[in-house]
Coordinates of C-alpha atoms in Angstrom, one line a residue:
M1044 CA 0.0 0.0 0.0
V1045 CA 2.9 2.3 0.8
T1046 CA 4.6 1.6 -2.5
R1047 CA 1.4 2.2 -4.5
L1048 CA 0.9 5.5 -2.7
S1049 CA 4.5 6.4 -3.2
T1050 CA 4.4 5.6 -6.9
K1051 CA 1.2 7.7 -7.2
I1052 CA 3.1 10.6 -5.6
L1053 CA 6.0 10.0 -7.9
N1054 CA 3.7 10.2 -10.9
I1055 CA 2.1 13.4 -9.7
C1056 CA 5.6 14.9 -9.3
I1057 CA 6.7 13.7 -12.8
A1058 CA 3.5 15.1 -14.4
S1059 CA 4.0 18.5 -12.7
I1060 CA 7.7 18.7 -13.6
S1061 CA 7.1 17.6 -17.2
K1062 CA 4.4 20.3 -17.7
S1063 CA 7.1 22.9 -16.9
K1064 CA 9.3 21.3 -19.6
Q1065 CA 12.0 20.2 -17.1
L1066 CA 12.5 16.8 -18.5
D1067 CA 16.0 16.3 -17.2
K1068 CA 14.7 17.0 -13.7
A1069 CA 11.9 14.6 -14.2
E1070 CA 14.4 11.9 -15.2
T1071 CA 16.5 12.7 -12.1
V1072 CA 13.4 12.3 -9.9
I1073 CA 12.7 8.9 -11.4
V1074 CA 16.3 7.7 -10.7
D1075 CA 16.0 9.1 -7.1
G1076 CA 12.7 7.3 -6.6
I1077 CA 14.2 4.0 -7.7
R1078 CA 17.1 4.4 -5.2
L1079 CA 14.5 4.9 -2.5
G1080 CA 12.6 1.8 -3.6
V1081 CA 9.8 3.6 -5.3
F1082 CA 9.5 2.2 -8.8
P1083 CA 7.8 3.9 -11.8
D1084 CA 4.8 2.2 -13.5
V1085 CA 3.1 2.5 -16.9
V1086 CA 1.6 5.8 -15.9
T1087 CA 5.0 7.3 -15.2
Y1088 CA 6.3 6.3 -18.6
N1089 CA 3.2 7.4 -20.4
T1090 CA 3.6 10.8 -18.9
L1091 CA 7.2 10.9 -20.2
I1092 CA 6.1 9.8 -23.7
D1093 CA 3.6 12.6 -23.9
A1094 CA 6.1 15.2 -22.6
Y1095 CA 8.9 14.1 -24.9
C1096 CA 6.6 14.1 -27.9
R1097 CA 5.3 17.6 -27.0
F1098 CA 8.6 19.3 -25.9
V1099 CA 11.4 17.5 -27.6
S1100 CA 10.5 15.3 -30.6
F1101 CA 8.4 12.4 -31.7
D1102 CA 11.4 10.1 -31.9
A1103 CA 12.4 11.0 -28.3
G1104 CA 8.9 10.0 -27.2
Y1105 CA 8.9 6.8 -29.1
S1106 CA 12.3 5.8 -27.6
V1107 CA 10.6 5.7 -24.1
L1108 CA 8.8 2.5 -25.3
Y1109 CA 12.2 0.7 -25.3
R1110 CA 13.0 1.9 -21.8
M1111 CA 9.6 0.7 -20.6
R1112 CA 10.2 -2.8 -21.9
E1113 CA 13.8 -2.8 -20.5
A1114 CA 12.2 -2.0 -17.1
G1115 CA 9.8 -4.9 -17.4
I1116 CA 6.8 -2.6 -17.9
I1117 CA 4.5 -3.5 -20.8
P1118 CA 3.2 -0.5 -22.9
D1119 CA -0.6 -0.2 -22.9
V1120 CA -3.2 1.4 -25.1
V1121 CA -2.6 4.8 -23.6
S1122 CA 1.1 4.6 -24.5
Y1123 CA 0.3 3.9 -28.1
N1124 CA -2.6 6.4 -28.2
T1125 CA -0.2 9.1 -27.0
L1126 CA 2.3 8.3 -29.7
I1127 CA -0.3 7.9 -32.5
S1128 CA -1.8 11.3 -31.5
A1129 CA 1.6 13.0 -31.3
A1130 CA 2.5 11.7 -34.8
A1131 CA -0.9 13.0 -36.2
R1132 CA -0.3 16.4 -34.6
K1133 CA 3.1 16.6 -36.3
C1134 CA 1.5 15.4 -39.6
F1135 CA 3.4 12.1 -39.6
L1136 CA 0.2 10.5 -40.7
S1137 CA 1.6 7.3 -42.2
K1138 CA 3.6 6.9 -38.9
S1139 CA 0.3 7.1 -37.0
L1140 CA -1.1 4.3 -39.0
D1141 CA 2.1 2.2 -38.6
L1142 CA 1.9 2.6 -34.9
F1143 CA -1.7 1.4 -34.9
D1144 CA -0.6 -1.7 -36.7
E1145 CA 2.3 -2.2 -34.3
M1146 CA -0.1 -1.9 -31.4
L1147 CA -2.3 -4.7 -32.9
Q1148 CA 0.8 -6.9 -33.6
R1149 CA 1.8 -6.6 -29.9
G1150 CA -1.6 -7.8 -28.8
I1151 CA -2.7 -4.4 -27.4
N1152 CA -6.4 -3.9 -28.0
P1153 CA -7.2 -0.4 -29.3
D1154 CA -10.0 1.7 -27.8
V1155 CA -12.4 4.2 -29.4
W1156 CA -9.8 7.0 -29.1
S1157 CA -7.3 4.9 -31.1
Y1158 CA -9.9 4.4 -33.8
N1159 CA -10.8 8.1 -33.8
I1160 CA -7.1 9.1 -34.4
V1161 CA -6.8 6.5 -37.2
M1162 CA -10.0 7.9 -38.9
H1163 CA -8.6 11.4 -38.6
C1164 CA -5.3 10.3 -40.3
L1165 CA -7.1 8.5 -43.1
F1166 CA -9.2 11.6 -43.8
K1167 CA -6.1 13.7 -43.7
I1168 CA -4.3 11.6 -46.3
G1169 CA -7.4 11.6 -48.6
K1170 CA -8.7 8.1 -47.9
P1171 CA -12.3 8.7 -46.8
D1172 CA -13.5 5.3 -47.9
E1173 CA -11.0 3.6 -45.5
A1174 CA -12.0 6.0 -42.8
N1175 CA -15.6 5.1 -43.3
R1176 CA -14.7 1.4 -43.0
V1177 CA -13.1 2.1 -39.6
F1178 CA -16.2 4.1 -38.6
M1179 CA -18.4 1.1 -39.5
D1180 CA -16.1 -1.2 -37.5
I1181 CA -16.7 1.0 -34.4
V1182 CA -20.5 1.2 -35.0
L1183 CA -20.9 -2.5 -35.7
G1184 CA -18.3 -3.7 -33.2
E1185 CA -18.1 -3.8 -29.4
F1186 CA -17.3 -0.2 -28.9
R1187 CA -19.7 2.6 -28.4
P1188 CA -18.9 5.6 -30.6
S1189 CA -18.1 8.8 -28.7
S1190 CA -19.1 12.4 -29.6
A1191 CA -15.5 12.8 -30.8
T1192 CA -16.0 9.8 -33.2
Y1193 CA -19.0 11.5 -34.9
N1194 CA -17.1 14.9 -34.9
V1195 CA -14.1 13.3 -36.7
M1196 CA -16.4 11.6 -39.2
I1197 CA -18.5 14.7 -40.0
N1198 CA -15.4 17.0 -40.2
G1199 CA -13.5 14.5 -42.3
L1200 CA -16.3 14.0 -44.8
C1201 CA -16.7 17.8 -45.2
K1202 CA -13.0 18.3 -45.7
N1203 CA -12.9 15.6 -48.4
G1204 CA -15.8 17.1 -50.3
Y1205 CA -18.5 14.7 -49.1
V1206 CA -20.8 17.4 -47.6
N1207 CA -24.0 15.6 -48.5
N1208 CA -22.8 12.4 -46.7
A1209 CA -21.8 14.5 -43.7
L1210 CA -25.2 16.3 -43.6
S1211 CA -27.0 12.9 -44.0
L1212 CA -25.0 11.4 -41.1
F1213 CA -25.6 14.5 -39.0
R1214 CA -29.4 14.2 -39.5
N1215 CA -29.4 10.4 -38.9
L1216 CA -27.4 10.9 -35.6
Q1217 CA -29.9 13.5 -34.4
R1218 CA -32.8 11.1 -35.0
H1219 CA -31.0 8.5 -32.8
G1220 CA -30.6 11.0 -29.9
F1221 CA -27.1 12.4 -30.7
V1222 CA -26.8 15.9 -29.3
P1223 CA -24.3 17.8 -31.5
Q1224 CA -21.6 19.9 -30.0
V1225 CA -20.3 23.3 -31.0
L1226 CA -17.4 21.5 -32.8
T1227 CA -19.9 19.4 -34.8
Y1228 CA -21.8 22.5 -35.9
N1229 CA -18.7 24.4 -36.8
A1230 CA -17.3 21.5 -38.9
L1231 CA -20.6 21.1 -40.8
I1232 CA -21.0 24.9 -41.3
N1233 CA -17.4 25.1 -42.5
G1234 CA -18.0 22.2 -45.0
L1235 CA -21.2 23.7 -46.3
C1236 CA -19.5 27.1 -46.8
K1237 CA -16.6 25.6 -48.7
A1238 CA -19.1 23.8 -50.9
R1239 CA -20.8 27.3 -51.3
R1240 CA -24.1 26.0 -50.1
M1241 CA -25.0 29.2 -48.5
G1242 CA -28.7 28.4 -47.8
A1243 CA -27.8 25.1 -46.0
A1244 CA -25.1 26.8 -44.0
R1245 CA -27.4 29.6 -42.8
S1246 CA -30.0 26.9 -41.9
I1247 CA -27.5 25.0 -39.7
L1248 CA -26.4 28.3 -38.1
R1249 CA -30.1 29.1 -37.2
E1250 CA -30.4 25.6 -35.8
F1251 CA -27.2 26.1 -33.9
K1252 CA -28.7 29.1 -32.1
E1253 CA -32.0 27.3 -31.5
M1254 CA -30.2 24.5 -29.7
G1255 CA -29.1 27.1 -27.2
Y1256 CA -25.5 27.3 -28.4
E1257 CA -23.8 30.6 -28.9
P1258 CA -21.9 30.7 -32.2
N1259 CA -18.3 31.9 -31.8
A1260 CA -16.3 34.3 -33.9
I1261 CA -15.0 31.5 -36.1
T1262 CA -18.5 30.3 -36.9
Y1263 CA -19.7 33.8 -37.8
T1264 CA -16.6 34.6 -39.8
T1265 CA -16.9 31.3 -41.8
V1266 CA -20.5 32.0 -42.8
M1267 CA -19.7 35.7 -43.5
K1268 CA -16.8 34.8 -45.8
C1269 CA -19.1 32.3 -47.6
C1270 CA -21.7 35.0 -48.1
F1271 CA -19.1 37.3 -49.7
Q1272 CA -17.8 34.4 -51.9
C1273 CA -21.4 33.8 -53.1
S1274 CA -21.9 37.5 -53.8
K1275 CA -24.4 37.7 -50.9
F1276 CA -22.8 40.9 -49.7
E1277 CA -25.8 42.3 -47.7
E1278 CA -26.2 39.0 -45.9
G1279 CA -22.5 39.0 -45.1
L1280 CA -22.7 42.5 -43.7
E1281 CA -25.8 41.4 -41.6
I1282 CA -23.7 38.7 -40.0
L1283 CA -21.0 41.3 -39.3
Y1284 CA -23.5 43.5 -37.6
E1285 CA -24.9 40.6 -35.6
M1286 CA -21.4 39.7 -34.4
R1287 CA -20.9 43.3 -33.3
S1288 CA -24.3 43.4 -31.5
K1289 CA -23.3 40.3 -29.5
G1290 CA -20.1 42.1 -28.4
Y1291 CA -17.6 39.9 -30.2
T1292 CA -14.1 41.1 -30.3
F1293 CA -13.1 40.9 -34.0
D1294 CA -9.7 39.7 -35.0
G1295 CA -7.9 41.1 -38.0
F1296 CA -9.0 38.2 -40.2
A1297 CA -12.8 39.0 -39.7
Y1298 CA -12.2 42.6 -40.6
C1299 CA -10.0 41.8 -43.6
T1300 CA -12.6 39.4 -44.9
V1301 CA -15.1 42.2 -45.0
V1302 CA -12.8 44.8 -46.4
A1303 CA -11.5 42.5 -49.1
A1304 CA -15.1 41.7 -50.2
L1305 CA -16.1 45.4 -50.2
I1306 CA -12.9 46.4 -52.2
K1307 CA -13.7 43.7 -54.8
T1308 CA -17.2 45.1 -55.4
G1309 CA -15.9 48.7 -55.5
R1310 CA -17.6 49.7 -52.3
I1311 CA -14.5 51.7 -51.2
E1312 CA -16.2 54.1 -48.8
E1313 CA -17.7 51.2 -46.8
A1314 CA -14.3 49.5 -46.8
N1315 CA -12.8 52.7 -45.4
E1316 CA -15.4 52.7 -42.6
I1317 CA -14.6 49.1 -41.6
I1318 CA -10.9 49.9 -41.5
E1319 CA -11.6 52.9 -39.3
Q1320 CA -13.6 50.7 -36.9
M1321 CA -10.8 48.2 -36.9
Q1322 CA -8.3 50.9 -36.0
S1323 CA -10.5 52.5 -33.4
N1324 CA -11.0 49.1 -31.7
G1325 CA -7.2 48.9 -31.2
I1326 CA -6.7 45.8 -33.3
E1327 CA -3.1 45.2 -34.1
P1328 CA -2.9 44.4 -37.8
D1329 CA -1.1 41.3 -39.0
L1330 CA 0.5 41.0 -42.5
V1331 CA -2.8 40.0 -44.0
S1332 CA -4.4 43.1 -42.5
Y1333 CA -1.6 45.3 -43.8
N1334 CA -1.9 43.8 -47.3
T1335 CA -5.6 44.5 -47.3
L1336 CA -5.0 48.1 -46.3
I1337 CA -2.3 48.5 -48.9
N1338 CA -4.7 47.1 -51.5
L1339 CA -7.4 49.6 -50.4
Y1340 CA -5.1 52.6 -50.6
C1341 CA -3.8 51.5 -54.0
R1342 CA -7.3 51.3 -55.4
Q1343 CA -8.0 54.8 -54.1
G1344 CA -4.9 56.1 -55.7
R1345 CA -3.3 56.8 -52.3
L1346 CA 0.1 55.4 -53.2
E1347 CA 2.0 57.5 -50.6
D1348 CA -0.2 56.1 -47.8
A1349 CA 0.4 52.6 -49.2
L1350 CA 4.2 53.0 -49.3
K1351 CA 4.1 54.4 -45.7
L1352 CA 2.6 51.2 -44.6
L1353 CA 5.6 49.3 -45.9
D1354 CA 7.7 51.2 -43.3
E1355 CA 5.1 50.5 -40.6
I1356 CA 5.2 46.8 -41.4
E1357 CA 9.0 46.8 -40.8
K1358 CA 8.6 48.8 -37.5
E1359 CA 6.1 46.1 -36.3
G1360 CA 8.8 43.5 -36.9
L1361 CA 6.9 41.8 -39.8
E1362 CA 8.3 41.0 -43.2
C1363 CA 6.5 41.9 -46.4
D1364 CA 5.7 38.9 -48.6
K1365 CA 5.5 38.5 -52.4
Y1366 CA 1.8 39.5 -52.3
T1367 CA 2.6 42.8 -50.5
H1368 CA 5.0 43.8 -53.2
T1369 CA 2.7 42.6 -56.0
I1370 CA -0.1 44.9 -54.7
I1371 CA 2.3 47.9 -54.7
I1372 CA 3.4 47.1 -58.3
H1373 CA -0.2 46.8 -59.3
G1374 CA -1.0 50.1 -57.6
L1375 CA 1.9 51.9 -59.4
C1376 CA 0.6 50.5 -62.7
M1377 CA -2.9 51.7 -62.0
A1378 CA -1.4 55.2 -61.4
G1379 CA 0.5 54.9 -64.8
N1380 CA 3.9 54.9 -63.0
F1381 CA 5.4 52.0 -65.0
V1382 CA 9.0 53.1 -64.3
G1383 CA 8.3 52.9 -60.6
A1384 CA 6.6 49.5 -61.1
Q1385 CA 9.6 48.2 -62.9
Q1386 CA 11.9 49.6 -60.2
H1387 CA 9.9 48.0 -57.4
L1388 CA 10.0 44.7 -59.3
N1389 CA 13.8 45.0 -59.5
Y1390 CA 13.8 45.8 -55.7
M1391 CA 11.9 42.6 -55.1
N1392 CA 14.6 40.7 -56.9
T1393 CA 17.3 42.2 -54.6
L1394 CA 15.2 40.9 -51.6
G1395 CA 15.6 37.4 -52.9
F1396 CA 12.0 36.8 -54.0
G1397 CA 13.0 35.7 -57.5
F1398 CA 10.9 36.0 -60.6
N1399 CA 7.3 37.2 -59.9
L1400 CA 5.1 36.3 -62.8
V1401 CA 2.0 37.8 -61.3
A1402 CA 3.8 41.2 -60.8
V1403 CA 5.1 41.1 -64.4
N1404 CA 1.6 40.3 -65.7
C1405 CA 0.3 43.3 -63.8
I1406 CA 2.9 45.6 -65.6
L1407 CA 2.0 44.0 -68.9
D1408 CA -1.7 44.6 -68.4
G1409 CA -1.1 48.1 -67.2
L1410 CA 0.9 49.0 -70.2
G1411 CA -1.7 47.6 -72.6
K1412 CA -4.6 49.4 -70.9
A1413 CA -2.6 52.7 -71.0
G1414 CA -2.2 52.3 -74.7
H1415 CA 1.6 51.4 -74.6
I1416 CA 1.1 48.3 -76.6
D1417 CA 4.5 48.3 -78.3
H1418 CA 6.2 48.6 -74.9
A1419 CA 4.0 45.7 -73.7
M1420 CA 5.0 43.6 -76.7
R1421 CA 8.7 44.2 -75.9
L1422 CA 8.2 43.2 -72.3
F1423 CA 6.3 40.0 -73.5
E1424 CA 9.2 39.0 -75.8
A1425 CA 11.7 39.5 -72.9
M1426 CA 9.7 37.3 -70.5
E1427 CA 11.3 33.9 -70.0
V1428 CA 8.3 32.5 -68.2
K1429 CA 4.7 33.0 -69.4
D1430 CA 1.3 31.5 -68.4
A1431 CA -2.2 31.5 -69.9
F1432 CA -2.9 34.8 -68.2
T1433 CA 0.1 36.4 -69.8
Y1434 CA -1.1 35.5 -73.3
T1435 CA -4.7 36.5 -72.5
I1436 CA -3.7 39.9 -71.3
L1437 CA -1.7 40.7 -74.4
V1438 CA -4.3 39.3 -76.8
H1439 CA -7.0 41.2 -75.1
N1440 CA -5.0 44.5 -75.2
L1441 CA -4.0 44.0 -78.9
C1442 CA -7.7 43.7 -79.7
R1443 CA -8.3 46.9 -77.7
A1444 CA -5.7 48.6 -80.0
R1445 CA -7.4 47.0 -83.0
R1446 CA -4.3 45.1 -83.9
F1447 CA -6.2 41.9 -84.7
L1448 CA -3.7 40.3 -87.0
S1449 CA -1.0 40.4 -84.2
A1450 CA -3.6 39.2 -81.7
S1451 CA -4.5 36.3 -84.0
K1452 CA -0.8 35.2 -84.3
L1453 CA -0.3 35.4 -80.6
L1454 CA -3.5 33.4 -79.9
V1455 CA -2.3 30.6 -82.2
S1456 CA 1.1 30.7 -80.5
C1457 CA -0.6 30.4 -77.1
L1458 CA -2.7 27.4 -78.2
K1459 CA 0.4 25.6 -79.6
C1460 CA 2.0 26.0 -76.2
G1461 CA -1.0 24.2 -74.7
F1462 CA -2.3 27.2 -72.8
K1463 CA -6.0 28.1 -72.8
I1464 CA -7.4 31.5 -73.5
L1465 CA -10.9 32.7 -72.4
R1466 CA -13.5 32.0 -75.1
S1467 CA -14.6 35.6 -74.9
T1468 CA -11.1 36.7 -75.8
Q1469 CA -11.0 34.2 -78.7
R1470 CA -14.3 35.6 -79.9
A1471 CA -13.0 39.1 -79.8
V1472 CA -10.1 38.2 -82.1
I1473 CA -12.4 36.3 -84.5
D1474 CA -14.9 39.2 -84.6
G1475 CA -12.0 41.7 -85.0
L1476 CA -10.6 39.9 -88.0
I1477 CA -14.1 39.9 -89.6
S1478 CA -14.5 43.6 -88.9
I1479 CA -11.3 44.5 -90.8
G1480 CA -12.2 42.3 -93.7
F1481 CA -10.1 39.2 -92.9
T1482 CA -13.0 36.8 -93.1
N1483 CA -10.8 34.0 -94.5
G1484 CA -8.3 34.6 -91.7
S1485 CA -11.1 34.3 -89.1
R1486 CA -12.2 30.9 -90.6
K1487 CA -8.6 29.6 -90.5
L1488 CA -8.3 30.8 -86.8
K1489 CA -11.5 28.9 -85.9
S1490 CA -10.1 25.7 -87.4
K1491 CA -6.8 26.1 -85.5
I1492 CA -8.8 26.7 -82.2
R1493 CA -10.9 23.5 -82.8
L1494 CA -7.7 21.5 -83.6
A1495 CA -6.0 22.8 -80.4
R1496 CA -9.0 21.7 -78.3
F1497 CA -8.9 18.3 -79.9
L1498 CA -5.1 17.9 -79.2
H1499 CA -5.1 19.3 -75.7

């Protein structure tokens, strides 16, 4: 009785020391305990496995298994669950599955938690059918599925694109008395939003509230973003105002979601108001927030304000990414400052970003729209890397300049490279050739377009 009590005290000490990341000290306590005749048990080693996996490395945690066996202590299902879970957290998904097999080979019976982790891993590596088989083994076997089991299944189905199956399972579970948790609702709402099923997502959100749950900021932001993606801007703003009325503290992501949507639809004044709210609420912008602000200023023609933000980003200890610089280059092009855009592109290269096709395409498009089509052609010829958008930009702008023969040649060159150009742009070239009397040329171009579709 004394030994059991002493081992229990030893385990409490090891757990406390391990949480403070003092693993060397924990090891010393174990050695001191053995000297005093107090021996560690499976709980002691399971605590060490968890601590090493969390604070050192997965391999360090796995090595504890060998020490357990050397000490004559047989690892149990908790030992393996801890390792399987740690491997999954670090995205060693195949390792998680290998550990599950190892556990079975050693005659250790898995529990529901083991199966839950395996299902999670199978969904993560894109094997929903296998995950479903594991789920059926749980349902039809001796185990009683837990709420976590259902959450893993619904979340996994949604993330693998099986939203209808997730919704069907959800309704079926409800009919059998399953009470969904906040996590279940969030997973389902997120899946429906990604599938752009706005009506169903709003319906589940209403049900969520009727069940007495309080949607959190993540739930609201997910639905709000979906509204904007589906061009339901008024509904998205309603959700924003509902969040505000409930006293939620917005993060930069929620604000940026709204601002980005308003900018895309040209509602610059409203975007400005949201930015002012964000600043008045004392929210510290992250890089995404700064990029959204820079984009807003560039669209308003406030390039000086946008460039000032670059200095502010550095003062905050953040580093501009490729997207930040591309926004600036696009803003300079919109202002007609192509020399400045090229200089900023060169500056990007000195920072080690390498070739930025998106930025070069911005300059190419800006030159074409400003009527500098010959300059755009020279830039195009100098580009070592091109994509379908590069060709589309130039073909479109050649049509704007009524240089349909050049546009036709470029379109054929694009198709030969295996790229696809928008049908509306192809139609513009064909109609343009007809308008300048090259009816035969337009017929030949149609034939070449049909042939390219057949070949590619």
